[in-house]
XYZ file of C-alpha atoms in Angstrom:
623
model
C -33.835 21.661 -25.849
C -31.154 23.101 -28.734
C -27.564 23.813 -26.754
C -28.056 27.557 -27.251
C -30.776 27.687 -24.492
C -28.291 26.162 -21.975
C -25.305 26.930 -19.526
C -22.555 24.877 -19.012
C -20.464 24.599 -15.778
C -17.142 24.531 -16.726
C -14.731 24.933 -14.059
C -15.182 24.134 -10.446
C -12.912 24.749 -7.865
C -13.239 24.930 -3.697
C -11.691 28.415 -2.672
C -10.286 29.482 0.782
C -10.855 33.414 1.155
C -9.577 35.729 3.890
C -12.852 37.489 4.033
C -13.922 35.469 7.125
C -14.082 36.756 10.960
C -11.333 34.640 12.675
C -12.850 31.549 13.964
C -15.658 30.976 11.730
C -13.828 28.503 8.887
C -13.268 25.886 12.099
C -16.531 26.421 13.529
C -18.872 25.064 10.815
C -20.113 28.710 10.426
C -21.256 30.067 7.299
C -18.469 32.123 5.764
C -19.501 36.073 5.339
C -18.810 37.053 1.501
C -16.786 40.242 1.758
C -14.930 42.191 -0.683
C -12.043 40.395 -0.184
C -13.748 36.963 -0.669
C -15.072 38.553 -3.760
C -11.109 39.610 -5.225
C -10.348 35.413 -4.049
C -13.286 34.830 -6.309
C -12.229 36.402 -9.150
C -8.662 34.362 -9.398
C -10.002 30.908 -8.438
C -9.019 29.560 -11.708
C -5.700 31.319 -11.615
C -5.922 33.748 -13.967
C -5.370 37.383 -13.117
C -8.523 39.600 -13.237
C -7.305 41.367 -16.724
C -7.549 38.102 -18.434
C -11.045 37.226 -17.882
C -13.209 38.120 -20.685
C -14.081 41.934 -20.188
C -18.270 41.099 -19.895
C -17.434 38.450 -16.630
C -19.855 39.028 -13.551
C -19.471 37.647 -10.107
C -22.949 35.822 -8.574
C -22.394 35.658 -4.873
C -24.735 33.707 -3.018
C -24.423 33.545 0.396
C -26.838 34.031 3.616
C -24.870 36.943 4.745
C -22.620 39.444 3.024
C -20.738 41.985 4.427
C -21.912 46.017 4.732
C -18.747 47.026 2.409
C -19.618 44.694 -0.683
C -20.522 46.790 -3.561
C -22.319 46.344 -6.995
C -19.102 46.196 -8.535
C -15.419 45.282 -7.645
C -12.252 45.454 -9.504
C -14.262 46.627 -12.307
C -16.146 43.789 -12.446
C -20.214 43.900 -11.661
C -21.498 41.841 -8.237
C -24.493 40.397 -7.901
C -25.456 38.868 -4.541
C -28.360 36.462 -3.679
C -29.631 34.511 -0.675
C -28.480 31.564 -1.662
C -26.102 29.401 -4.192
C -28.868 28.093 -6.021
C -30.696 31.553 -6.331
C -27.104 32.842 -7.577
C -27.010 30.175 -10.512
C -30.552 31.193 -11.887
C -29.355 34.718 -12.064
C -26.407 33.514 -13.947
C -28.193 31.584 -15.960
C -30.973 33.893 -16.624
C -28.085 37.024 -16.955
C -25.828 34.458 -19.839
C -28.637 34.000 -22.009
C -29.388 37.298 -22.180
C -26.097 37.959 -23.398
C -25.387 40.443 -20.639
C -22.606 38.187 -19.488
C -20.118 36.467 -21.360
C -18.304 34.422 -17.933
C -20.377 33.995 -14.174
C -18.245 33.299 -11.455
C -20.798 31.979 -9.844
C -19.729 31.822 -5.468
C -21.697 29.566 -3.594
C -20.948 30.701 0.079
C -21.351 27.910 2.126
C -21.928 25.166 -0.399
C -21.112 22.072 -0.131
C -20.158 23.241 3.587
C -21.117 25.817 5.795
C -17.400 27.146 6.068
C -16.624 26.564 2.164
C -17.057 28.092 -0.649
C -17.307 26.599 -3.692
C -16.681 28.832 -7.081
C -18.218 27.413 -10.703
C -17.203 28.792 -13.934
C -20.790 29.266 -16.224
C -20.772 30.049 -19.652
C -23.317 29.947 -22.301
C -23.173 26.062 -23.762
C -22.427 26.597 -26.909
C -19.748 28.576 -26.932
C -18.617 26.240 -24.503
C -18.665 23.508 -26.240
C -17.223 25.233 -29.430
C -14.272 26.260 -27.462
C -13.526 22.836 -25.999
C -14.202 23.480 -22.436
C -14.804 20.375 -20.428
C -18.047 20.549 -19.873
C -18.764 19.287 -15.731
C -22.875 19.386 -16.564
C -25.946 21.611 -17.122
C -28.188 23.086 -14.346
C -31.212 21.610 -14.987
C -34.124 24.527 -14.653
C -36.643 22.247 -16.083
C -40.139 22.221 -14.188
C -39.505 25.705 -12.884
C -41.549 28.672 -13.200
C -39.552 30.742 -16.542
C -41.705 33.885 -16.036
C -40.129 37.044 -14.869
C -36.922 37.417 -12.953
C -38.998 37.980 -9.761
C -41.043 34.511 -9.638
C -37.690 32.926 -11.296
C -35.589 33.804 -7.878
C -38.832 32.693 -5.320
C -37.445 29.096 -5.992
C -34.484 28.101 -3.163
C -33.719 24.591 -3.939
C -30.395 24.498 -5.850
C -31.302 23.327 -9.608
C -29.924 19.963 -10.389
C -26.991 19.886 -12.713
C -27.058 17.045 -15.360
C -24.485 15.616 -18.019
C -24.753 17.474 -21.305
C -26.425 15.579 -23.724
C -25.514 17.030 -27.296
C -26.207 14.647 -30.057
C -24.766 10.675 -29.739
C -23.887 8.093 -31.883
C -25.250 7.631 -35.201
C -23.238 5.494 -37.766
C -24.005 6.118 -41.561
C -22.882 2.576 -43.203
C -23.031 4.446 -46.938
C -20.904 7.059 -45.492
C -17.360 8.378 -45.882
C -14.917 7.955 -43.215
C -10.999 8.213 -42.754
C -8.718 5.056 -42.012
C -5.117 5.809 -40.486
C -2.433 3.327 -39.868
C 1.300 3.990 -39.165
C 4.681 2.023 -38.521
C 8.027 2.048 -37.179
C 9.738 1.596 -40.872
C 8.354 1.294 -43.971
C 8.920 -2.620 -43.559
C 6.675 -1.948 -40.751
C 3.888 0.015 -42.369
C 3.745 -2.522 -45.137
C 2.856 -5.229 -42.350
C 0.324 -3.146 -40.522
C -1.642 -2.226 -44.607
C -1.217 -6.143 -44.512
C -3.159 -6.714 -41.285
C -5.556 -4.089 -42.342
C -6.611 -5.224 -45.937
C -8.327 -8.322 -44.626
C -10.016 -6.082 -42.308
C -12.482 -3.954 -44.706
C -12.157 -6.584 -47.492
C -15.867 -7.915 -48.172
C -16.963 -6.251 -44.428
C -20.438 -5.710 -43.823
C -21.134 -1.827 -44.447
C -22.880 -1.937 -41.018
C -19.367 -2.676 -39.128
C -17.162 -0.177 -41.393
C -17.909 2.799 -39.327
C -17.057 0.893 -35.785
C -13.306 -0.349 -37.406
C -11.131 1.351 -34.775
C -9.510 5.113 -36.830
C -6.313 4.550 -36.425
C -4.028 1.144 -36.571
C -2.588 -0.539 -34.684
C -4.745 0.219 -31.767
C -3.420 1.656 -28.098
C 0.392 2.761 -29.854
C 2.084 5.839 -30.499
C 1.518 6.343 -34.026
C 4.782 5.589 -35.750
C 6.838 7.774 -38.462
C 5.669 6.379 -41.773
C 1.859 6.700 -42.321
C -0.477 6.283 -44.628
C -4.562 7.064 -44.906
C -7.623 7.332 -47.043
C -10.868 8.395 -47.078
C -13.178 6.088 -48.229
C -16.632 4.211 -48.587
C -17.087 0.198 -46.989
C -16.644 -0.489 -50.430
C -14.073 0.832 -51.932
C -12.300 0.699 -48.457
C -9.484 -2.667 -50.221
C -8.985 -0.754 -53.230
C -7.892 2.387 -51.306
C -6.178 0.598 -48.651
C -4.276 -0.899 -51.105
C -3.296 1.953 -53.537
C -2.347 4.627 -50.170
C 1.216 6.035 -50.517
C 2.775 5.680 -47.360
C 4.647 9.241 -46.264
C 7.439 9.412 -44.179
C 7.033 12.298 -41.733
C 9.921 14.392 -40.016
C 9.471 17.074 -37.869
C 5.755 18.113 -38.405
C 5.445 21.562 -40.013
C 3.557 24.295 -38.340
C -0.098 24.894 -39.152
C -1.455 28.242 -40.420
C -5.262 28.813 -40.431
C -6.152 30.975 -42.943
C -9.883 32.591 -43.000
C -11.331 33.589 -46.293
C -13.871 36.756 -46.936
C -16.351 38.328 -49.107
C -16.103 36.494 -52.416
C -15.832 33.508 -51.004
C -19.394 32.120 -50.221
C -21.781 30.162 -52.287
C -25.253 28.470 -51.368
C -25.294 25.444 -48.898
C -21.366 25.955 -47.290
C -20.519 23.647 -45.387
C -24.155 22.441 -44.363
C -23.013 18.884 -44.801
C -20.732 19.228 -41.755
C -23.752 20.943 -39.320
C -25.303 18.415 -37.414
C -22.744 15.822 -38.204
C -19.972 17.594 -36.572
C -20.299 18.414 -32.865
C -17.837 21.090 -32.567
C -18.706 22.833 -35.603
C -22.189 22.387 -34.561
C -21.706 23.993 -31.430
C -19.825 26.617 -32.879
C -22.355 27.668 -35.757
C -24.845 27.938 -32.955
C -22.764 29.957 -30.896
C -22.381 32.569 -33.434
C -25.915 32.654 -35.068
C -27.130 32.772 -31.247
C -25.143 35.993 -30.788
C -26.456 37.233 -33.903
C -29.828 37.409 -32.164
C -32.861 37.831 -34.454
C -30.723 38.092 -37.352
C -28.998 35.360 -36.669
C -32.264 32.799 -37.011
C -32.791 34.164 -40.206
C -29.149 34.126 -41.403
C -29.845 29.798 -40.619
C -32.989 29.339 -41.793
C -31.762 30.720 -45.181
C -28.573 29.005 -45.195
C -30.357 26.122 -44.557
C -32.696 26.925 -46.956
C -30.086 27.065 -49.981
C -30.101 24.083 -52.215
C -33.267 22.649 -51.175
C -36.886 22.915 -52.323
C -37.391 26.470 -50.104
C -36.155 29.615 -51.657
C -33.772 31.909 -49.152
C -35.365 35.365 -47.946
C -32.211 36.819 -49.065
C -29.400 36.048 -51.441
C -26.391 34.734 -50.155
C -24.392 37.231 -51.828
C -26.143 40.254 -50.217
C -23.638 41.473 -47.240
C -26.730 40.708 -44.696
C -26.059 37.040 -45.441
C -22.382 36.564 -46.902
C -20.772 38.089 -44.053
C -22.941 36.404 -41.148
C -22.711 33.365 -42.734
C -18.858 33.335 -43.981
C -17.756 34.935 -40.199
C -19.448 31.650 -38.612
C -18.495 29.017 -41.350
C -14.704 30.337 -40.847
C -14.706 30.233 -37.180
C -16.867 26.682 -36.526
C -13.801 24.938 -39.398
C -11.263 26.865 -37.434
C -12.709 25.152 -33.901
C -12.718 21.837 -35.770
C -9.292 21.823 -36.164
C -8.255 23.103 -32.616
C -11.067 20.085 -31.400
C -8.674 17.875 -33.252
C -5.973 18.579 -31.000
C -3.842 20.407 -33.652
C -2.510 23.979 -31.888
C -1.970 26.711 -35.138
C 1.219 28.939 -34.574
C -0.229 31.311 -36.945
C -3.339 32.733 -38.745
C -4.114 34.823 -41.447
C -7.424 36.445 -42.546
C -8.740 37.677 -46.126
C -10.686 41.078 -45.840
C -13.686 39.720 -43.123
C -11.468 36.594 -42.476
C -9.362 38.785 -40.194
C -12.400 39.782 -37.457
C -12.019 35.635 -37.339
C -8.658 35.365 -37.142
C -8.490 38.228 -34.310
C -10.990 35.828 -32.855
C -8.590 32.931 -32.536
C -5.395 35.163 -31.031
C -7.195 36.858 -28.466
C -7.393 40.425 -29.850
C -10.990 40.282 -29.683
C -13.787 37.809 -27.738
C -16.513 35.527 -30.112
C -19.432 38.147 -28.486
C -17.608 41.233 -29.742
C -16.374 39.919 -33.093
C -19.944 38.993 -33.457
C -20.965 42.576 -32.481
C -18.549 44.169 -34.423
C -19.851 42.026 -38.035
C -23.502 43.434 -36.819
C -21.749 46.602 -36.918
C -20.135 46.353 -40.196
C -23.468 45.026 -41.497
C -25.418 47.266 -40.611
C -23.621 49.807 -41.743
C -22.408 48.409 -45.112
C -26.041 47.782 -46.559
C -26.713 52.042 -46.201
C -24.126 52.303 -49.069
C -25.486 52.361 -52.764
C -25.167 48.898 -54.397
C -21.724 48.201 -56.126
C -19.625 45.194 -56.928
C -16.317 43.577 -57.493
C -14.036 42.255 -59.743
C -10.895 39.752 -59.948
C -8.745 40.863 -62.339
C -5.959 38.367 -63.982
C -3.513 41.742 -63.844
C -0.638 42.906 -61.613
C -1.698 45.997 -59.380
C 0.573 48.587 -61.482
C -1.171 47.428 -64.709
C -4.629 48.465 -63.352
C -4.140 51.936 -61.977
C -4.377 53.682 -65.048
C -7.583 51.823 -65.652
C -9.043 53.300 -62.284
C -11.839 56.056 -62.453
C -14.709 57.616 -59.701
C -14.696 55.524 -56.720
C -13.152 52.249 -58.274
C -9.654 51.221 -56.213
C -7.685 48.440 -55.611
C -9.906 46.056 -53.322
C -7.151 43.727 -52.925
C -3.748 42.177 -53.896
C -3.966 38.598 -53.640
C -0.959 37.039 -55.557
C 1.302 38.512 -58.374
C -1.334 38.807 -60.860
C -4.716 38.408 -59.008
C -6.120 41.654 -58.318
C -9.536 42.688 -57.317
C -11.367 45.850 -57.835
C -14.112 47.454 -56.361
C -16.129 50.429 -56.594
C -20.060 51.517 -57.046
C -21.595 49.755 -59.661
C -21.662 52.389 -62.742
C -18.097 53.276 -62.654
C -17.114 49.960 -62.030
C -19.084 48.473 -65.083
C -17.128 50.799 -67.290
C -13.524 49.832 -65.398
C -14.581 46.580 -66.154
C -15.596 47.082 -70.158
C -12.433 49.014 -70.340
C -10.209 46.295 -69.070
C -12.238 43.466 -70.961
C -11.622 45.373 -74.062
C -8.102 45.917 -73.662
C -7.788 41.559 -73.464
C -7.583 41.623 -69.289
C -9.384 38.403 -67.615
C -12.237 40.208 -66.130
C -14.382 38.013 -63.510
C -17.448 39.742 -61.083
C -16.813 38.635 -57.980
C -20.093 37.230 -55.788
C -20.532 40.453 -54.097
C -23.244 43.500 -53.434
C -21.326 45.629 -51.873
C -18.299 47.746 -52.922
C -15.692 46.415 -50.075
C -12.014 48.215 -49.358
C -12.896 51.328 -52.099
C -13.886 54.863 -50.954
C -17.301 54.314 -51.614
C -17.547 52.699 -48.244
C -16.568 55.714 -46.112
C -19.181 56.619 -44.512
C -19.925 53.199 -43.280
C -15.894 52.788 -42.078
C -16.459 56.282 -40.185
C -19.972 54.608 -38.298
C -18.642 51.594 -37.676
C -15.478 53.349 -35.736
C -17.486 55.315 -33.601
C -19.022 51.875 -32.897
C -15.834 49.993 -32.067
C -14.783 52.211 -29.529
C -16.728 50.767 -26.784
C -14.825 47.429 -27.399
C -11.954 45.697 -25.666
C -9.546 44.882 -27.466
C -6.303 42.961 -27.295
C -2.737 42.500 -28.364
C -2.604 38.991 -30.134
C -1.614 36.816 -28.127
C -0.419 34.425 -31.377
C 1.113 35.780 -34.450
C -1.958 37.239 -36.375
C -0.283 38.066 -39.840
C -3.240 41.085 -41.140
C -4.029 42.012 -45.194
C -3.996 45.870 -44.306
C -0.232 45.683 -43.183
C 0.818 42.951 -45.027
C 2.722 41.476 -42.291
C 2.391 40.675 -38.468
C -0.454 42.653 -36.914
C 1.424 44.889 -33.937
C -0.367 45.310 -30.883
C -0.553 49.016 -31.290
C -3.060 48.044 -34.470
C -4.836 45.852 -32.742
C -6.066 48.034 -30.093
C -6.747 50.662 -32.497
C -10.281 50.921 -33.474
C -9.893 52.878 -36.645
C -7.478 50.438 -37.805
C -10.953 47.921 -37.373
C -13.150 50.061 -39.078
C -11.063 51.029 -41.795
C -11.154 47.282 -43.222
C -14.477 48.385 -45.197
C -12.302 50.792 -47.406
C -8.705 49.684 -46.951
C -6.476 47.684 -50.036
C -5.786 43.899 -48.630
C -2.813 43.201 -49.260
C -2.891 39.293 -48.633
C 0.207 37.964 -51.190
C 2.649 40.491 -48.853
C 1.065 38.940 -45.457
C 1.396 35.804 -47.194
C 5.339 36.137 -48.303
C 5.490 37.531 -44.729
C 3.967 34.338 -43.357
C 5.896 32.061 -45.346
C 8.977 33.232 -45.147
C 9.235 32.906 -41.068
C 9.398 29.154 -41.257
C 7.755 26.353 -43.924
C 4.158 25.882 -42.831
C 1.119 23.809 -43.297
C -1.498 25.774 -44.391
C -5.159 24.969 -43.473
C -7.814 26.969 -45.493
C -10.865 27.326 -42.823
C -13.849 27.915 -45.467
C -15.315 27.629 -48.593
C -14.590 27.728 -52.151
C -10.851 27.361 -51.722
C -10.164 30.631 -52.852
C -7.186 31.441 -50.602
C -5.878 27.426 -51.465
C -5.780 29.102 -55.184
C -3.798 32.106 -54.264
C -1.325 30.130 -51.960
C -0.580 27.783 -54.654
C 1.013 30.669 -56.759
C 3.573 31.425 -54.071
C 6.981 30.309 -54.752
C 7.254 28.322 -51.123
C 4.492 26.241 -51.964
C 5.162 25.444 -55.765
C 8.940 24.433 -54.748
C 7.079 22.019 -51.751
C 8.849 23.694 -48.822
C 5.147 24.853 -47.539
C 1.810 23.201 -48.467
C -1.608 24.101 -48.528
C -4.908 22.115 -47.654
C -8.414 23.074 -48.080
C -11.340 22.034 -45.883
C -14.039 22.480 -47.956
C -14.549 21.545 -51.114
C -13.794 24.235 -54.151
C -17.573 24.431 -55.460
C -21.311 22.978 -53.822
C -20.871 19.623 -54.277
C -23.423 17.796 -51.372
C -23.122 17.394 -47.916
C -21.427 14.035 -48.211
C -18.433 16.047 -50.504
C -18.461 18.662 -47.222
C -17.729 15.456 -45.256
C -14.989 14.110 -47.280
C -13.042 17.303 -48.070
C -12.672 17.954 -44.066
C -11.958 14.177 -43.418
C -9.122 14.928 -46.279
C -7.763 17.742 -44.441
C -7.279 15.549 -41.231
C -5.761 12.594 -43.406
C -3.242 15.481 -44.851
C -2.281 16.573 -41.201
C -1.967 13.073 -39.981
C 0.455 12.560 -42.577
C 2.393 15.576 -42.166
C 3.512 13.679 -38.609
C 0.541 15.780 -36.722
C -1.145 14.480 -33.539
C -4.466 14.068 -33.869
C -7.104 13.692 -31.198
C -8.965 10.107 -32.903
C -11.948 10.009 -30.835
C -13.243 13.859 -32.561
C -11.920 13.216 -35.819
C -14.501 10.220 -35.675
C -17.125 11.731 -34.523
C -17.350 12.993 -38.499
C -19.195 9.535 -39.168
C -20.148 8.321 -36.062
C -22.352 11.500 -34.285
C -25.459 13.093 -35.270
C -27.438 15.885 -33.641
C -30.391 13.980 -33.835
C -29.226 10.792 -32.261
C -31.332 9.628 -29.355
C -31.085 11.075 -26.020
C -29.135 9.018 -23.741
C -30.764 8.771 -20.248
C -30.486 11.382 -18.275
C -29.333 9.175 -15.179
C -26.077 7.027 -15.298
C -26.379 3.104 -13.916
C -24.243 2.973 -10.519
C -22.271 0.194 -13.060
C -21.633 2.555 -15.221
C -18.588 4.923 -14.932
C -18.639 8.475 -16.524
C -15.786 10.991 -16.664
C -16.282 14.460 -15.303
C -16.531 15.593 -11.839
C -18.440 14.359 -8.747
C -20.553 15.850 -5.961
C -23.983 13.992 -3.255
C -27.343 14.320 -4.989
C -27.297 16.346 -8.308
C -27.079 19.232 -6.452
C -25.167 22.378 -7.810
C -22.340 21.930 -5.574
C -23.219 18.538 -4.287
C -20.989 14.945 -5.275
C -23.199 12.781 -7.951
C -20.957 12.071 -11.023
C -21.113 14.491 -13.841
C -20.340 13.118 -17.552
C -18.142 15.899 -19.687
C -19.329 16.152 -23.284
């Protein structure tokens, strides 16, 4: 069954509540959910109410609840059931709906009468995208799915199982990334000469199993080397890595690329292959809903033998497609352990990066790029174009609805407007010996043409929570750090559609608060291009990586460019969590199920509790 038709347990923790008559937690007597058990259950995990995601729901299940317990408290909707096991399927039935985004699910008296027992649900997906450790499934399997009536009759708790999601699959033709380290360079050069013997004339079939990192079990040291490579050209490359010495690690900026940006097939080498990025493409299509099935089954379409419903430039499948591409790379590099201090988004790029600092949740973002769609595709067809030409030198080109679209280094402009007066801009500017390119685009983004769509989409925003950031978000449409008065402005959201980005000042902004590693989460390596201009990064004191590659170039090139990206961050003196940086050669979607039930000999990691049971003490593997 595909991960988006699951819940996850992620958090389970055994609560004491002072909702209880005195006497009844020493008697063995089932525990009475009150209102006050109910405020207990809402900061089991320690965080305050505020903090929980604003669409969280409480699932009490308990064989007696007390007259005062409402439908809602502390702003946050109850739900009460008979039981804990009646509880989960209402949960579970409630997340997949995409009513609720976190179920604090209660089970009063579970696994004791006098206990209660709280479990964090969430949908699976986004679950597994967001690195939660994953405690197991509820298994519903077997169990009548029909309506929410017949669903309830059943009274048995529903076993919870590991979470299978995909398992080893090795590709022996495949790329993979070899990292080795020493104490000196003395040292290093001993370690490449352990290592050369190692992949020299090795079977292909062992090359993916060679440990990632060497030597094995140790800190890595301060001088390292790496290379992506094939089992054989694995010597050669061994051989001809320059060894870096690192220092103190510079901090990583994400950066998140928009319209413009796309092109057929992104990043569909990496989907299937990659578990978090997997899980995270999921996540978002599955929020998309209907739409969101079609957005995959065309961008899986591109580049093979089926032809795409719809183009990928059209905004229906650009900005779907480019808002989940951004955000699974952007959860690949937070599931390699690496922790951004900054992030910076390009027109759409910044409903992602909002994503990552808290201003916003993934099921609102999502909502909010339905929004935008839908909106967007009411305005007459236009275009865009990048413009080799300082923003002063265009004005006096600018006529009808054509503007400034963006400012994206000292002389990269774009323009954008509806498509007749921009044609003529454009003939103008050609003829007057400007470097005129048309951007991939449909739709006449950050011009006046899009005003009626900005003022829909605001009246739609209102209904959403939003948040200061709780990292430095550095926006296009203030060219600097995003304020928390912005943020929680939802005109300041919806005016994005007509609004000048001004990326090169968030950029200088960016740069100039420390020397930083910059990561480029998407395609085409558009924003790579731009950062390259800036004065930081030409004189070395910041750098700039790409993870995908700068044109379609095969899934296998999808695979290298991201291993590339983690060899470049391992060599800046960057932690990296091995085991998920392997999993880019070793894991497949489609590996073989494991079975379901772990040998007594075998030990798993997760947490425990006595038959399966939701609640019980059975061992639980985390994914």
């Amino acid at each position: 069954m595909p991960l988006t038709e699951h819940t996850a347990v992620v958090r389970r923790l055994t609560v004491s509540t002072k909702g209880a008559p005195a006497g009844e937690a020493g008697r063995g007597e089932p525990v009475t959910a009150t209102a006050a058990a109910v405020s207990a259950v809402l900061r089991a995990f320690g965080r305050p109410p505020e903090d929980l995601p604003a669409r969280t729901a409480v699932f009490v299940g308990a064989a007696r609840t007390a007259a005062g317990l409402g439908a809602e408290h502390e702003g946050f909707p109850v739900h009460t059931a008979s039981s804990p096991g009646r509880a989960l399927r209402r949960a579970h039935r409630e997340l997949l709906a995409k009513n609720v985004d976190l179920a604090l699910v209660a089970g009063f008296g579970e696994p004791r009468a006098e206990a209660v027992t709280v479990h964090a649900v969430r949908r699976a997906a986004e679950a597994v995208a967001d690195g939660d450790p994953v405690l197991g499934v509820p298994d519903f399997s077997g169990e009548a799915p029909g309506t929410s009536d017949t669903f309830d009759d059943f009274d048995d708790t529903p076993v919870v199982r590991p979470l299978r999601h995909g398992g080893r699959s090795t590709d022996p033709g495949g790329v993979r990334l070899l990292l080795w380290s020493g104490r000196d360079e003395a040292d290093e050069a001993r370690v490449r000469g352990e290592l050369r013997p190692m992949v020299d004339r090795l079977f292909p079939e062992a090359f993916p199993v060679l440990p990632t990192a060497v030597p094995c079990g140790q800190e890595p040291g301060p001088v390292r080397a790496a290379v992506v490579t094939t089992a054989d050209r694995a010597a050669p490359a061994v051989d001809g890595a320059k060894a870096a010495v690192t220092g103190r690690p510079r901090p990583v900026a994400l950066l998140f690329p928009g319209q413009g940006s796309q092109h057929t097939a992104m990043a569909v080498g990496l989907y299937g292959r990659e578990p978090v990025f997997t899980a995270a493409m999921d996540a978002v299509l599955d929020l998309f809903g209907e739409d969101g099935e079609d957005v995959r089954a065309d961008w899986l379409a591109d580049g093979t033998t089926r032809t795409p419903k719809i183009g990928i430039d059209d905004v229906r499948r650009a900005q779907p497609l480019l808002f989940a591409v951004d955000y699974a790379l952007g959860r690949t590099v937070l599931g390699w352990g690496v922790r951004p201090t900054a992030f910076l988004g390009h027109s759409a790029g910044e409903l992602v990066a909002a994503v990552f600092t808290g201003v916003v949740s993934l099921p609102d973002a999502v909502g909010m790029m339905r929004e935008r769609v839908r909106y967007a595709v009411e305005i007459p067809p236009g275009g865009m174009l990048a413009v080799g030409s300082s923003e002063e030198e265009l004005r006096p080109y600018l006529r009808g609805d054509v503007a400034v679209a963006a400012v994206n280094a000292g002389r990269q402009t774009m323009l954008a407007g509806s498509r007749a007066p921009l044609d003529e801009v454009g003939a103008a500017l050609r003829a007057d010996g400007h470097t005129v390119v048309a951007v991939p685009a449909t739709s006449p983004f950050h011009c006046p043409a899009m005003a009626p769509a900005s003022e829909a989409v605001e009246r739609a925003y209102r209904g959403v929570r939003l948040r200061p950031p709780a990292l430095p978000l550095y926006s296009g449409y203030t060219g600097g750090p995003l304020s928390p008065e912005d943020a929680l402005r939802p005109d300041f959201w919806a005016r994005q559609l007509t609004d000048t980005v001004y990326f090169r000042p968030a950029l200088d902004e960016l740069l100039a608060a420390d020397d930083m590693l910059l990561i480029e989460a998407g395609p085409r390596q558009t924003l790579t291009a731009f950062a390259r201009r800036h004065q930081a990064v030409r004189l070395k004191a910041s750098a700039v990586v790409p993870m995908l590659p700068a044109r379609p170039g095969g899934p296998g090139e999808d695979r290298r460019s991201v291993l590339t990206a983690a060899a470049r961050l391992w060599e800046e003196g960057h932690g990296l969590d091995l085991d998920a940086v392997s999993r880019l050669w070793n894991w497949s979607a489609d590996a073989p199920p494991a079975p379901e039930t772990p040998s007594p000999e075998t030990p798993v990691a997760g947490a425990s509790a006595p038959d399966g049971r939701f609640g019980g003490h059975r061992p639980l593997t985390a994914v």
